[in-house]
Amino acid sequence: MVTQLPAPLIIAKRMGDVRIHTFISSFADDSIANATHIIESKNKLVLVDGQFLVPYAKQFRAYADSLGKPIDRVYLSHRHPDHWFGLAAAFSDVAIYALPETISFLKAHGEDSLNDHWKMGDLAPNNIIIPERSVSPGDETIDGVKYVFKKIIDTEIDFLLAIGLPEHQTYIVQDLIYSGTHLYLTKYMNHWIRILEEMLVSDYEFFMPGHGFPADKTEVARNIEYLSAAMQAVGDGLANSAFKDFMLQRYPERKCPGIFDIYLPRLFDGASEF
Ligand SMILES: [Zn+2]
């Protein structure tokens, strides 16, 4: 039986000689508005992340296939299950690239991560997939499009791959930005803010998040404000449910409050760093 989930949203935008497609899973129920992207150039497709829940991963794949160009590769931005699980469900035949640190973590802990999510039932994949190709920071031209790969350390995750398309003023930042949804907080909020501040004064104008809709610099600034408020609240001694209540009250417009229950035990009870 396949679980029925709310329909995803797909947004496509032409940017010169490429089209950038963003596939966003539902903001409701078990879903946290996972945003995955396709860079469609003249002859091929480059994808970023693989969705979380199996039905969305399959729909994302079907959408990519509907564009009528081969999928050249998928980049996995980081090791969190909501970006990685779907790859096993729908992209096992595609070359998957990731940072070497992401690959070694998944080799060591990927099976445990899947086992920890047994409650998801058929929304989780049956098996895992380990990316086999490593990507290093630097520039690369793929199908005539310039890509800039960056390794961002200690923000929402220890190692994050961010991908710039400088010719298109577009920066695929995944979980550096939560666009319109509550952020997944870590103890590295201060450093995270520094990274976002660099983005604010960069030449990039369009920011592709890991959750929510494509964003502009206003949303980057809002994320900085959110992180600052969270740091202040932690500094004031708020923790766990008191912290959650404070953030929900301060940001009633942000969606996907389910994320609090994922990170609170990590942030306040030391369950794990990320
Ligand atoms: Zn995420």
PDB file of C-alpha atoms and ligand atoms in Angstrom:
ATOM      1  CA  MET A   1       0.000   0.000   0.000  1.00  0.00           C
ATOM      2  CA  VAL A   2       1.295   3.433  -0.865  1.00  0.00           C
ATOM      3  CA  THR A   3       0.606   6.195   1.645  1.00  0.00           C
ATOM      4  CA  GLN A   4      -1.259   9.146   0.150  1.00  0.00           C
ATOM      5  CA  LEU A   5       0.354  12.493   0.887  1.00  0.00           C
ATOM      6  CA  PRO A   6      -0.612  16.063  -0.030  1.00  0.00           C
ATOM      7  CA  ALA A   7       0.560  17.121  -3.470  1.00  0.00           C
ATOM      8  CA  PRO A   8       3.971  18.760  -3.812  1.00  0.00           C
ATOM      9  CA  LEU A   9       4.510  22.183  -5.348  1.00  0.00           C
ATOM     10  CA  ILE A  10       6.813  22.603  -8.308  1.00  0.00           C
ATOM     11  CA  ILE A  11       8.249  25.980  -9.300  1.00  0.00           C
ATOM     12  CA  ALA A  12      10.327  26.467 -12.432  1.00  0.00           C
ATOM     13  CA  LYS A  13      12.205  29.607 -13.394  1.00  0.00           C
ATOM     14  CA  ARG A  14      14.159  30.438 -16.524  1.00  0.00           C
ATOM     15  CA  MET A  15      17.529  32.019 -15.791  1.00  0.00           C
ATOM     16  CA  GLY A  16      19.286  32.781 -19.067  1.00  0.00           C
ATOM     17  CA  ASP A  17      20.432  29.509 -20.604  1.00  0.00           C
ATOM     18  CA  VAL A  18      19.198  27.316 -17.744  1.00  0.00           C
ATOM     19  CA  ARG A  19      15.914  26.540 -16.083  1.00  0.00           C
ATOM     20  CA  ILE A  20      15.878  25.878 -12.373  1.00  0.00           C
ATOM     21  CA  HIS A  21      13.111  23.674 -11.078  1.00  0.00           C
ATOM     22  CA  THR A  22      12.283  23.377  -7.387  1.00  0.00           C
ATOM     23  CA  PHE A  23      10.165  20.523  -6.067  1.00  0.00           C
ATOM     24  CA  ILE A  24       8.710  21.155  -2.607  1.00  0.00           C
ATOM     25  CA  SER A  25       7.057  18.450  -0.541  1.00  0.00           C
ATOM     26  CA  SER A  26       4.045  19.265   1.599  1.00  0.00           C
ATOM     27  CA  PHE A  27       4.248  21.651   4.553  1.00  0.00           C
ATOM     28  CA  ALA A  28       1.739  19.469   6.444  1.00  0.00           C
ATOM     29  CA  ASP A  29       1.637  16.201   8.374  1.00  0.00           C
ATOM     30  CA  ASP A  30       4.886  14.230   8.398  1.00  0.00           C
ATOM     31  CA  SER A  31       6.394  16.406   5.726  1.00  0.00           C
ATOM     32  CA  ILE A  32       8.730  19.363   6.282  1.00  0.00           C
ATOM     33  CA  ALA A  33       8.570  21.136   2.922  1.00  0.00           C
ATOM     34  CA  ASN A  34      11.734  19.503   1.629  1.00  0.00           C
ATOM     35  CA  ALA A  35      12.978  21.428  -1.380  1.00  0.00           C
ATOM     36  CA  THR A  36      15.026  19.630  -4.032  1.00  0.00           C
ATOM     37  CA  HIS A  37      16.222  21.207  -7.236  1.00  0.00           C
ATOM     38  CA  ILE A  38      16.951  20.526 -10.873  1.00  0.00           C
ATOM     39  CA  ILE A  39      19.336  22.590 -12.968  1.00  0.00           C
ATOM     40  CA  GLU A  40      18.203  22.009 -16.524  1.00  0.00           C
ATOM     41  CA  SER A  41      20.843  23.000 -19.049  1.00  0.00           C
ATOM     42  CA  LYS A  42      20.898  22.463 -22.817  1.00  0.00           C
ATOM     43  CA  ASN A  43      21.475  18.715 -22.833  1.00  0.00           C
ATOM     44  CA  LYS A  44      21.156  17.402 -19.324  1.00  0.00           C
ATOM     45  CA  LEU A  45      19.841  17.674 -15.799  1.00  0.00           C
ATOM     46  CA  VAL A  46      21.766  18.124 -12.581  1.00  0.00           C
ATOM     47  CA  LEU A  47      19.775  17.434  -9.418  1.00  0.00           C
ATOM     48  CA  VAL A  48      20.347  18.537  -5.846  1.00  0.00           C
ATOM     49  CA  ASP A  49      19.111  16.238  -3.053  1.00  0.00           C
ATOM     50  CA  GLY A  50      16.686  13.370  -3.223  1.00  0.00           C
ATOM     51  CA  GLN A  51      13.687  14.215  -1.034  1.00  0.00           C
ATOM     52  CA  PHE A  52      12.817  12.487   2.241  1.00  0.00           C
ATOM     53  CA  LEU A  53       9.602  10.465   1.975  1.00  0.00           C
ATOM     54  CA  VAL A  54       9.463   7.720  -0.649  1.00  0.00           C
ATOM     55  CA  PRO A  55       6.319   8.962  -2.458  1.00  0.00           C
ATOM     56  CA  TYR A  56       7.833  12.444  -2.908  1.00  0.00           C
ATOM     57  CA  ALA A  57      11.164  10.993  -4.057  1.00  0.00           C
ATOM     58  CA  LYS A  58       9.305   9.023  -6.725  1.00  0.00           C
ATOM     59  CA  GLN A  59       7.295  12.062  -7.786  1.00  0.00           C
ATOM     60  CA  PHE A  60      10.466  14.159  -7.955  1.00  0.00           C
ATOM     61  CA  ARG A  61      12.055  11.489 -10.175  1.00  0.00           C
ATOM     62  CA  ALA A  62       8.962  11.328 -12.381  1.00  0.00           C
ATOM     63  CA  TYR A  63       9.035  15.109 -12.780  1.00  0.00           C
ATOM     64  CA  ALA A  64      12.742  15.047 -13.718  1.00  0.00           C
ATOM     65  CA  ASP A  65      12.079  12.282 -16.240  1.00  0.00           C
ATOM     66  CA  SER A  66       9.213  14.297 -17.717  1.00  0.00           C
ATOM     67  CA  LEU A  67      11.681  17.005 -18.780  1.00  0.00           C
ATOM     68  CA  GLY A  68      13.005  14.633 -21.444  1.00  0.00           C
ATOM     69  CA  LYS A  69      16.727  15.040 -20.734  1.00  0.00           C
ATOM     70  CA  PRO A  70      19.075  12.576 -19.051  1.00  0.00           C
ATOM     71  CA  ILE A  71      19.881  13.041 -15.364  1.00  0.00           C
ATOM     72  CA  ASP A  72      23.633  13.531 -15.432  1.00  0.00           C
ATOM     73  CA  ARG A  73      24.098  13.377 -11.665  1.00  0.00           C
ATOM     74  CA  VAL A  74      22.647  14.155  -8.263  1.00  0.00           C
ATOM     75  CA  TYR A  75      24.478  16.187  -5.634  1.00  0.00           C
ATOM     76  CA  LEU A  76      23.671  15.335  -2.030  1.00  0.00           C
ATOM     77  CA  SER A  77      24.053  18.483   0.083  1.00  0.00           C
ATOM     78  CA  HIS A  78      24.470  16.794   3.466  1.00  0.00           C
ATOM     79  CA  ARG A  79      23.773  13.642   5.380  1.00  0.00           C
ATOM     80  CA  HIS A  80      20.468  14.439   7.098  1.00  0.00           C
ATOM     81  CA  PRO A  81      17.876  11.767   6.240  1.00  0.00           C
ATOM     82  CA  ASP A  82      15.379  14.297   4.867  1.00  0.00           C
ATOM     83  CA  HIS A  83      17.765  14.980   1.971  1.00  0.00           C
ATOM     84  CA  TRP A  84      19.249  11.536   1.563  1.00  0.00           C
ATOM     85  CA  PHE A  85      16.588   8.849   2.137  1.00  0.00           C
ATOM     86  CA  GLY A  86      14.772   9.474  -1.131  1.00  0.00           C
ATOM     87  CA  LEU A  87      17.887   8.779  -3.187  1.00  0.00           C
ATOM     88  CA  ALA A  88      17.597   5.058  -2.369  1.00  0.00           C
ATOM     89  CA  ALA A  89      13.926   5.086  -3.347  1.00  0.00           C
ATOM     90  CA  ALA A  90      14.216   6.783  -6.725  1.00  0.00           C
ATOM     91  CA  PHE A  91      17.793   7.540  -7.804  1.00  0.00           C
ATOM     92  CA  SER A  92      19.753   4.321  -7.318  1.00  0.00           C
ATOM     93  CA  ASP A  93      20.612   4.272 -11.041  1.00  0.00           C
ATOM     94  CA  VAL A  94      22.089   7.789 -11.059  1.00  0.00           C
ATOM     95  CA  ALA A  95      25.646   8.967 -10.229  1.00  0.00           C
ATOM     96  CA  ILE A  96      25.479  10.533  -6.758  1.00  0.00           C
ATOM     97  CA  TYR A  97      28.077  13.065  -5.628  1.00  0.00           C
ATOM     98  CA  ALA A  98      28.712  14.285  -2.088  1.00  0.00           C
ATOM     99  CA  LEU A  99      31.445  15.730   0.105  1.00  0.00           C
ATOM    100  CA  PRO A 100      33.916  13.063   1.274  1.00  0.00           C
ATOM    101  CA  GLU A 101      32.871  13.726   4.894  1.00  0.00           C
ATOM    102  CA  THR A 102      29.246  13.028   3.969  1.00  0.00           C
ATOM    103  CA  ILE A 103      30.200   9.793   2.241  1.00  0.00           C
ATOM    104  CA  SER A 104      32.261   8.503   5.154  1.00  0.00           C
ATOM    105  CA  PHE A 105      29.522   9.364   7.663  1.00  0.00           C
ATOM    106  CA  LEU A 106      26.913   7.504   5.632  1.00  0.00           C
ATOM    107  CA  LYS A 107      29.202   4.497   5.222  1.00  0.00           C
ATOM    108  CA  ALA A 108      29.637   4.339   8.992  1.00  0.00           C
ATOM    109  CA  HIS A 109      26.141   5.307  10.170  1.00  0.00           C
ATOM    110  CA  GLY A 110      23.755   5.170   7.238  1.00  0.00           C
ATOM    111  CA  GLU A 111      22.208   1.820   8.185  1.00  0.00           C
ATOM    112  CA  ASP A 112      21.654   3.016  11.767  1.00  0.00           C
ATOM    113  CA  SER A 113      19.996   6.137  10.455  1.00  0.00           C
ATOM    114  CA  LEU A 114      17.520   4.090   8.417  1.00  0.00           C
ATOM    115  CA  ASN A 115      16.876   1.728  11.369  1.00  0.00           C
ATOM    116  CA  ASP A 116      16.171   4.735  13.617  1.00  0.00           C
ATOM    117  CA  HIS A 117      13.322   5.721  11.301  1.00  0.00           C
ATOM    118  CA  TRP A 118      11.381   2.439  11.425  1.00  0.00           C
ATOM    119  CA  LYS A 119       8.275   4.332  12.603  1.00  0.00           C
ATOM    120  CA  MET A 120       8.006   5.904   9.147  1.00  0.00           C
ATOM    121  CA  GLY A 121       6.850   2.573   7.697  1.00  0.00           C
ATOM    122  CA  ASP A 122       6.506   2.675   3.939  1.00  0.00           C
ATOM    123  CA  LEU A 123       7.412   6.367   3.850  1.00  0.00           C
ATOM    124  CA  ALA A 124      11.052   5.353   4.413  1.00  0.00           C
ATOM    125  CA  PRO A 125      13.035   3.481   1.764  1.00  0.00           C
ATOM    126  CA  ASN A 126      13.721  -0.251   2.135  1.00  0.00           C
ATOM    127  CA  ASN A 127      17.444   0.193   1.825  1.00  0.00           C
ATOM    128  CA  ILE A 128      20.100   2.874   1.834  1.00  0.00           C
ATOM    129  CA  ILE A 129      22.391   4.185  -0.847  1.00  0.00           C
ATOM    130  CA  ILE A 130      25.914   5.498  -0.326  1.00  0.00           C
ATOM    131  CA  PRO A 131      27.100   8.225  -2.728  1.00  0.00           C
ATOM    132  CA  GLU A 132      30.174   6.953  -4.537  1.00  0.00           C
ATOM    133  CA  ARG A 133      31.605  10.083  -6.077  1.00  0.00           C
ATOM    134  CA  SER A 134      33.195  12.760  -3.986  1.00  0.00           C
ATOM    135  CA  VAL A 135      33.081  16.432  -4.829  1.00  0.00           C
ATOM    136  CA  SER A 136      35.777  18.901  -3.796  1.00  0.00           C
ATOM    137  CA  PRO A 137      35.454  22.654  -3.375  1.00  0.00           C
ATOM    138  CA  GLY A 138      36.166  24.542  -6.593  1.00  0.00           C
ATOM    139  CA  ASP A 139      34.725  25.340 -10.011  1.00  0.00           C
ATOM    140  CA  GLU A 140      33.475  22.997 -12.681  1.00  0.00           C
ATOM    141  CA  THR A 141      31.678  23.515 -15.975  1.00  0.00           C
ATOM    142  CA  ILE A 142      28.927  21.014 -16.653  1.00  0.00           C
ATOM    143  CA  ASP A 143      27.009  21.185 -19.933  1.00  0.00           C
ATOM    144  CA  GLY A 144      28.223  24.754 -20.475  1.00  0.00           C
ATOM    145  CA  VAL A 145      27.146  25.981 -17.037  1.00  0.00           C
ATOM    146  CA  LYS A 146      29.632  27.138 -14.406  1.00  0.00           C
ATOM    147  CA  TYR A 147      29.192  25.536 -10.980  1.00  0.00           C
ATOM    148  CA  VAL A 148      31.052  26.627  -7.840  1.00  0.00           C
ATOM    149  CA  PHE A 149      31.217  24.029  -5.056  1.00  0.00           C
ATOM    150  CA  LYS A 150      31.666  25.188  -1.467  1.00  0.00           C
ATOM    151  CA  LYS A 151      32.191  23.186   1.700  1.00  0.00           C
ATOM    152  CA  ILE A 152      30.434  24.952   4.583  1.00  0.00           C
ATOM    153  CA  ILE A 153      31.436  23.740   8.035  1.00  0.00           C
ATOM    154  CA  ASP A 154      29.503  23.837  11.342  1.00  0.00           C
ATOM    155  CA  THR A 155      26.152  25.447  10.691  1.00  0.00           C
ATOM    156  CA  GLU A 156      22.947  23.370  10.512  1.00  0.00           C
ATOM    157  CA  ILE A 157      25.185  20.359   9.879  1.00  0.00           C
ATOM    158  CA  ASP A 158      28.910  19.738  10.265  1.00  0.00           C
ATOM    159  CA  PHE A 159      29.585  19.497   6.510  1.00  0.00           C
ATOM    160  CA  LEU A 160      27.328  21.022   3.889  1.00  0.00           C
ATOM    161  CA  LEU A 161      27.822  21.229   0.143  1.00  0.00           C
ATOM    162  CA  ALA A 162      26.579  24.554  -1.241  1.00  0.00           C
ATOM    163  CA  ILE A 163      26.490  25.057  -5.001  1.00  0.00           C
ATOM    164  CA  GLY A 164      26.753  28.422  -6.701  1.00  0.00           C
ATOM    165  CA  LEU A 165      25.736  29.221 -10.255  1.00  0.00           C
ATOM    166  CA  PRO A 166      27.482  32.612 -10.490  1.00  0.00           C
ATOM    167  CA  GLU A 167      26.424  33.259 -14.083  1.00  0.00           C
ATOM    168  CA  HIS A 168      22.824  32.998 -12.913  1.00  0.00           C
ATOM    169  CA  GLN A 169      23.199  34.792  -9.545  1.00  0.00           C
ATOM    170  CA  THR A 170      21.823  31.646  -7.976  1.00  0.00           C
ATOM    171  CA  TYR A 171      23.128  29.916  -4.879  1.00  0.00           C
ATOM    172  CA  ILE A 172      21.798  26.483  -3.948  1.00  0.00           C
ATOM    173  CA  VAL A 173      22.313  26.623  -0.202  1.00  0.00           C
ATOM    174  CA  GLN A 174      19.941  23.889   1.030  1.00  0.00           C
ATOM    175  CA  ASP A 175      19.746  23.929   4.840  1.00  0.00           C
ATOM    176  CA  LEU A 176      21.653  27.163   5.340  1.00  0.00           C
ATOM    177  CA  ILE A 177      18.245  28.722   4.709  1.00  0.00           C
ATOM    178  CA  TYR A 178      14.828  27.621   5.915  1.00  0.00           C
ATOM    179  CA  SER A 179      12.456  29.572   3.729  1.00  0.00           C
ATOM    180  CA  GLY A 180       9.220  30.321   5.574  1.00  0.00           C
ATOM    181  CA  THR A 181       9.615  27.356   7.924  1.00  0.00           C
ATOM    182  CA  HIS A 182      11.129  26.919  11.373  1.00  0.00           C
ATOM    183  CA  LEU A 183      14.866  26.299  11.356  1.00  0.00           C
ATOM    184  CA  TYR A 184      16.608  23.171  12.602  1.00  0.00           C
ATOM    185  CA  LEU A 185      18.865  24.689  15.224  1.00  0.00           C
ATOM    186  CA  THR A 186      22.284  23.530  16.373  1.00  0.00           C
ATOM    187  CA  LYS A 187      24.865  24.861  18.804  1.00  0.00           C
ATOM    188  CA  TYR A 188      26.657  26.534  15.879  1.00  0.00           C
ATOM    189  CA  MET A 189      24.138  29.353  15.429  1.00  0.00           C
ATOM    190  CA  ASN A 190      26.741  32.053  15.850  1.00  0.00           C
ATOM    191  CA  HIS A 191      28.936  30.712  13.055  1.00  0.00           C
ATOM    192  CA  TRP A 192      25.851  30.021  10.960  1.00  0.00           C
ATOM    193  CA  ILE A 193      24.942  33.729  11.192  1.00  0.00           C
ATOM    194  CA  ARG A 194      28.447  34.683   9.934  1.00  0.00           C
ATOM    195  CA  ILE A 195      27.919  32.489   6.860  1.00  0.00           C
ATOM    196  CA  LEU A 196      24.511  34.053   6.167  1.00  0.00           C
ATOM    197  CA  GLU A 197      25.991  37.533   6.534  1.00  0.00           C
ATOM    198  CA  GLU A 198      28.517  36.683   3.811  1.00  0.00           C
ATOM    199  CA  MET A 199      25.615  35.627   1.589  1.00  0.00           C
ATOM    200  CA  LEU A 200      23.885  38.975   2.169  1.00  0.00           C
ATOM    201  CA  VAL A 201      26.811  40.896   0.694  1.00  0.00           C
ATOM    202  CA  SER A 202      27.520  38.415  -2.108  1.00  0.00           C
ATOM    203  CA  ASP A 203      26.541  38.868  -5.760  1.00  0.00           C
ATOM    204  CA  TYR A 204      24.023  36.050  -5.486  1.00  0.00           C
ATOM    205  CA  GLU A 205      20.389  37.142  -5.586  1.00  0.00           C
ATOM    206  CA  PHE A 206      18.446  33.871  -5.606  1.00  0.00           C
ATOM    207  CA  PHE A 207      18.829  31.373  -2.809  1.00  0.00           C
ATOM    208  CA  MET A 208      17.557  27.825  -3.193  1.00  0.00           C
ATOM    209  CA  PRO A 209      16.748  26.429   0.252  1.00  0.00           C
ATOM    210  CA  GLY A 210      16.469  22.880   1.555  1.00  0.00           C
ATOM    211  CA  HIS A 211      13.011  23.645   2.968  1.00  0.00           C
ATOM    212  CA  GLY A 212      10.341  25.962   1.600  1.00  0.00           C
ATOM    213  CA  PHE A 213      10.176  28.216  -1.435  1.00  0.00           C
ATOM    214  CA  PRO A 214      13.049  29.755  -3.401  1.00  0.00           C
ATOM    215  CA  ALA A 215      14.238  32.776  -1.471  1.00  0.00           C
ATOM    216  CA  ASP A 216      15.819  36.211  -1.823  1.00  0.00           C
ATOM    217  CA  LYS A 217      18.085  38.210   0.477  1.00  0.00           C
ATOM    218  CA  THR A 218      15.132  39.287   2.617  1.00  0.00           C
ATOM    219  CA  GLU A 219      14.627  35.680   3.676  1.00  0.00           C
ATOM    220  CA  VAL A 220      18.367  35.278   4.312  1.00  0.00           C
ATOM    221  CA  ALA A 221      18.144  38.302   6.634  1.00  0.00           C
ATOM    222  CA  ARG A 222      15.057  36.853   8.320  1.00  0.00           C
ATOM    223  CA  ASN A 223      16.985  33.646   8.988  1.00  0.00           C
ATOM    224  CA  ILE A 224      19.727  35.708  10.650  1.00  0.00           C
ATOM    225  CA  GLU A 225      17.107  37.427  12.814  1.00  0.00           C
ATOM    226  CA  TYR A 226      15.590  34.047  13.757  1.00  0.00           C
ATOM    227  CA  LEU A 227      18.980  32.631  14.714  1.00  0.00           C
ATOM    228  CA  SER A 228      19.790  35.742  16.748  1.00  0.00           C
ATOM    229  CA  ALA A 229      16.496  35.500  18.630  1.00  0.00           C
ATOM    230  CA  ALA A 230      17.089  31.796  19.282  1.00  0.00           C
ATOM    231  CA  MET A 231      20.580  32.471  20.630  1.00  0.00           C
ATOM    232  CA  GLN A 232      19.206  35.180  22.861  1.00  0.00           C
ATOM    233  CA  ALA A 233      16.505  32.836  24.180  1.00  0.00           C
ATOM    234  CA  VAL A 234      19.051  30.113  24.899  1.00  0.00           C
ATOM    235  CA  GLY A 235      21.250  32.704  26.609  1.00  0.00           C
ATOM    236  CA  ASP A 236      18.255  33.734  28.728  1.00  0.00           C
ATOM    237  CA  GLY A 237      17.939  30.155  29.924  1.00  0.00           C
ATOM    238  CA  LEU A 238      14.997  28.956  27.866  1.00  0.00           C
ATOM    239  CA  ALA A 239      15.187  25.257  27.000  1.00  0.00           C
ATOM    240  CA  ASN A 240      13.082  22.460  25.539  1.00  0.00           C
ATOM    241  CA  SER A 241       9.319  23.186  25.649  1.00  0.00           C
ATOM    242  CA  ALA A 242       9.785  26.717  27.040  1.00  0.00           C
ATOM    243  CA  PHE A 243      12.148  27.477  24.174  1.00  0.00           C
ATOM    244  CA  LYS A 244       9.748  25.948  21.645  1.00  0.00           C
ATOM    245  CA  ASP A 245       6.790  27.958  23.005  1.00  0.00           C
ATOM    246  CA  PHE A 246       8.826  31.156  22.814  1.00  0.00           C
ATOM    247  CA  MET A 247       9.860  30.562  19.193  1.00  0.00           C
ATOM    248  CA  LEU A 248       6.339  29.509  18.116  1.00  0.00           C
ATOM    249  CA  GLN A 249       4.934  32.685  19.622  1.00  0.00           C
ATOM    250  CA  ARG A 250       7.599  34.906  18.116  1.00  0.00           C
ATOM    251  CA  TYR A 251       7.330  33.343  14.635  1.00  0.00           C
ATOM    252  CA  PRO A 252       3.675  32.321  14.175  1.00  0.00           C
ATOM    253  CA  GLU A 253       4.012  32.775  10.411  1.00  0.00           C
ATOM    254  CA  ARG A 254       6.673  30.081  10.030  1.00  0.00           C
ATOM    255  CA  LYS A 255       5.499  26.605   9.066  1.00  0.00           C
ATOM    256  CA  CYS A 256       6.582  23.028   9.892  1.00  0.00           C
ATOM    257  CA  PRO A 257       6.807  23.233  13.720  1.00  0.00           C
ATOM    258  CA  GLY A 258       7.403  19.464  13.727  1.00  0.00           C
ATOM    259  CA  ILE A 259      11.095  20.242  13.305  1.00  0.00           C
ATOM    260  CA  PHE A 260      11.346  21.326  16.976  1.00  0.00           C
ATOM    261  CA  ASP A 261      10.749  17.792  18.156  1.00  0.00           C
ATOM    262  CA  ILE A 262      13.598  16.551  15.964  1.00  0.00           C
ATOM    263  CA  TYR A 263      16.273  18.952  17.151  1.00  0.00           C
ATOM    264  CA  LEU A 264      15.331  19.878  20.736  1.00  0.00           C
ATOM    265  CA  PRO A 265      16.791  16.687  22.275  1.00  0.00           C
ATOM    266  CA  ARG A 266      19.986  17.309  20.342  1.00  0.00           C
ATOM    267  CA  LEU A 267      20.300  20.982  21.210  1.00  0.00           C
ATOM    268  CA  PHE A 268      19.407  20.774  24.894  1.00  0.00           C
ATOM    269  CA  ASP A 269      19.985  17.187  25.999  1.00  0.00           C
ATOM    270  CA  GLY A 270      23.098  16.392  24.014  1.00  0.00           C
ATOM    271  CA  ALA A 271      21.497  13.498  22.110  1.00  0.00           C
ATOM    272  CA  SER A 272      23.915  14.275  19.260  1.00  0.00           C
ATOM    273  CA  GLU A 273      25.541  17.356  17.792  1.00  0.00           C
ATOM    274  CA  PHE A 274      23.560  17.575  14.588  1.00  0.00           C
TER     275      PHE A 274
HETATM  276 ZN    ZN B   1      16.795  19.434   5.880  1.00  0.00          ZN
END
